[in-house]
C-alpha atoms as one frame of an Amber mdcrd trajectory, in Angstrom:
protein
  45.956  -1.644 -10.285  45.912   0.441  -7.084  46.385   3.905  -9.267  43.181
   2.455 -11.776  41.540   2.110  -8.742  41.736   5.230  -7.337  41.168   7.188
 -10.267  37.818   4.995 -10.930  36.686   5.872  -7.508  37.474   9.203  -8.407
  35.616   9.679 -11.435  32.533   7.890  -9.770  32.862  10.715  -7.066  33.019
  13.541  -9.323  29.998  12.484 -11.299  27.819  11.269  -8.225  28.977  15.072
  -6.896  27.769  16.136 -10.732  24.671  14.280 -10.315  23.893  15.610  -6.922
  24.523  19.015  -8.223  22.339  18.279 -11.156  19.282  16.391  -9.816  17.009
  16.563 -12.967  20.085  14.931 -14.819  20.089  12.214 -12.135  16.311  11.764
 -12.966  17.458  11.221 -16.361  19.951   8.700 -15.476  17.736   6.728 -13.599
  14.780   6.918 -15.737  17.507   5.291 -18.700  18.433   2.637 -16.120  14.523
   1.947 -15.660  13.685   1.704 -19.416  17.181  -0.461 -19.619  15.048  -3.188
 -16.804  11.995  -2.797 -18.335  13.185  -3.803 -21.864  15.652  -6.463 -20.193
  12.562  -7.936 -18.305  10.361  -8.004 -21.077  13.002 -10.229 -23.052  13.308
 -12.794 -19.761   9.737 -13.116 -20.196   9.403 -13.659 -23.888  12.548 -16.230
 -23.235  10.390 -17.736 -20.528   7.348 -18.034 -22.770   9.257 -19.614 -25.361
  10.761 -22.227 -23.170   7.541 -22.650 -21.438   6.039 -23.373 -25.091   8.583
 -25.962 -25.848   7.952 -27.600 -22.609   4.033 -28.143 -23.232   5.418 -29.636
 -26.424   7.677 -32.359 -25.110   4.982 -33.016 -22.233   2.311 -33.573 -24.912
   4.924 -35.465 -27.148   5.950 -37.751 -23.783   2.072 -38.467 -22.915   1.698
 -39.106 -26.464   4.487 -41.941 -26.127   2.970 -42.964 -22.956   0.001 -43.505
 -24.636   1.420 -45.753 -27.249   3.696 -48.016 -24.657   0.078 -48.110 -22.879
  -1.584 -50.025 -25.587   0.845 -52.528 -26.557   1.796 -53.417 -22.911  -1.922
 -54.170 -23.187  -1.364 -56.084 -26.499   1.487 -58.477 -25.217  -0.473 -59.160
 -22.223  -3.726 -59.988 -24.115  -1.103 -62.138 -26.593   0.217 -63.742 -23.489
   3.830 -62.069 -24.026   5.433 -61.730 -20.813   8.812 -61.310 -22.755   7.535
 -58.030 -24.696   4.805 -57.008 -21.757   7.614 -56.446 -18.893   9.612 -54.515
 -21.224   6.943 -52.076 -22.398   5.975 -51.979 -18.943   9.248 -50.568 -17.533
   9.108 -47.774 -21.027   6.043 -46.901 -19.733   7.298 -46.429 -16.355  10.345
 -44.502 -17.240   8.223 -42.162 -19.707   5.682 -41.578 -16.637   8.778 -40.291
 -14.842  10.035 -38.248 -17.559   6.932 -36.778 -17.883   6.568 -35.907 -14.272
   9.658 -34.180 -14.252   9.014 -32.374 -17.408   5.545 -31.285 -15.499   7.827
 -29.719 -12.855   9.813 -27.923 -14.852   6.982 -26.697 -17.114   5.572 -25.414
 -13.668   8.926 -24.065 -12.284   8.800 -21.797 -15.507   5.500 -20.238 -15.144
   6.477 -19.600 -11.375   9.462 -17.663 -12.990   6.987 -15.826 -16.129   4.766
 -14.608 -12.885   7.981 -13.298 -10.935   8.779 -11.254 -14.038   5.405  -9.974
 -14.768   5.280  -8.975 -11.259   8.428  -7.248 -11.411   8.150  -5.973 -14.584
   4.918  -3.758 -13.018   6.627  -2.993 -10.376   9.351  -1.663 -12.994   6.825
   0.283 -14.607   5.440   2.052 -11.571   8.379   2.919 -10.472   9.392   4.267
 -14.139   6.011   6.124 -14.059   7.134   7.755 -10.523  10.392   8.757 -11.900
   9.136  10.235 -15.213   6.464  12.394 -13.061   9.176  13.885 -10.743  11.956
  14.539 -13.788   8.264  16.361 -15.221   8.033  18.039 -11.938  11.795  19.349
 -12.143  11.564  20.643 -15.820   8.820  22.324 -15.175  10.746  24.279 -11.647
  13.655  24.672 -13.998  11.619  26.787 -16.639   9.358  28.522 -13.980  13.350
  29.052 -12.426  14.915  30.350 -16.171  11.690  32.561 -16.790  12.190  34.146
 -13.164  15.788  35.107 -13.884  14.815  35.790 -17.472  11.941  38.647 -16.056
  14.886  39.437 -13.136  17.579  40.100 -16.093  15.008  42.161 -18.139  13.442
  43.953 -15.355  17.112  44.747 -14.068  17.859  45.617 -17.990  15.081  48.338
 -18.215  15.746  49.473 -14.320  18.035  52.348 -14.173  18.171  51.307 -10.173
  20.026  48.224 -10.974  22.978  47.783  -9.803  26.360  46.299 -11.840  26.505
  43.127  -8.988  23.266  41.928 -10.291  25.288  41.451 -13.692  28.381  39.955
 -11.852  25.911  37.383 -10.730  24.615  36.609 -13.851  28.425  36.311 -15.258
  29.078  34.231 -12.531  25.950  31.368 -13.236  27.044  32.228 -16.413  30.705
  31.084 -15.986  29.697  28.144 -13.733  27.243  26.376 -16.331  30.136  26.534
 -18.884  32.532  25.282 -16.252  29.921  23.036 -15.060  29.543  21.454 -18.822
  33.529  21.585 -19.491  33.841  19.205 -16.475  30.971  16.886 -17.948  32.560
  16.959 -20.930  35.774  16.277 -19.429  34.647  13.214 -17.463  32.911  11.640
 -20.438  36.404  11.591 -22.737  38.255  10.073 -19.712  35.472   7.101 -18.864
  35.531   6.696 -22.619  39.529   5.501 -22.359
């Protein structure tokens, strides 16, 4: 296990040094990870609402049976039944408790359906935040690619430029490729 190990921590190194290297890629990534919550969140609270609905309905079901055991422990005691009255008393009882504990839980779950609204917004703004920077970045890498694009025509037309300018370019050049070969590279070996 120790050589899976290592080679996991290595791959998580090489593509949090990728990501690093790559910012508007990590912007990406985490933006995913945020629509991932968001959509995760709003299934707890549709869950939530659903059990919260079922809940209302045994509590109204339960006071409806309370109801019921109500009236005839009034009925045997009217008849003069002890023998049934007791007896519908305690069902009574034991339905009150039910229902009280059914109230709690009802309540626990709209503590819960608040939690995950409130997260869920918080989700959102922080989605929103993310989304403006990774806009922010785009738009420095264009303004960036149409710089070097006027650089490499400028230096194209200018008889004064000089063949290093080009070596640079062949080097970015030569690093994106390498730069994308590695990606590449890392993706078919987390996929095994």
């Amino acid at each position: 296990m120790g050589l899976f190990d290592d080679l996991s921590k290595f791959l998580e190194n090489r593509l949090e040094e990728f990501l690093r290297n790559n910012p508007h890629l990590e912007l990406e990534a985490l933006l995913e990870q945020l629509r991932q919550q968001e959509e995760d969140t709003l299934k707890l609270i549709a869950d939530l609402k659903l059990q919260e609905k079922r809940s209302q309905d045994e509590i109204l079901s339960t006071a409806q049976e309370i109801q019921r055991w109500h009236i005839r422990v009034q009925k045997a005691k009217n008849a003069n039944r002890e023998d049934l009255a007791a007896p519908a008393q305690e069902r009574e009882a034991a339905l009150l408790r039910e229902g009280n504990q059914r109230w709690g839980q009802m309540q626990g779950l709209k503590e819960r359906i608040a939690q995950s609204q409130e997260l869920l917004k918080k989700i959102q703004v922080r989605r929103q935040e993310v989304q403006a920077k990774a806009t922010e970045a785009q738009t420095a890498r264009t303004q960036q690619t149409q710089t070097q694009q006027r650089i490499k025509t400028d230096g194209w037309w200018n008889p004064t430029s000089s063949y290093t300018s080009g070596l640079d370019d062949l080097e970015e050049k030569f690093r994106r490729w390498e730069t994308q070969d590695e990606l590449e590279q890392m993706k078919r070996n987390m996929g095994k």
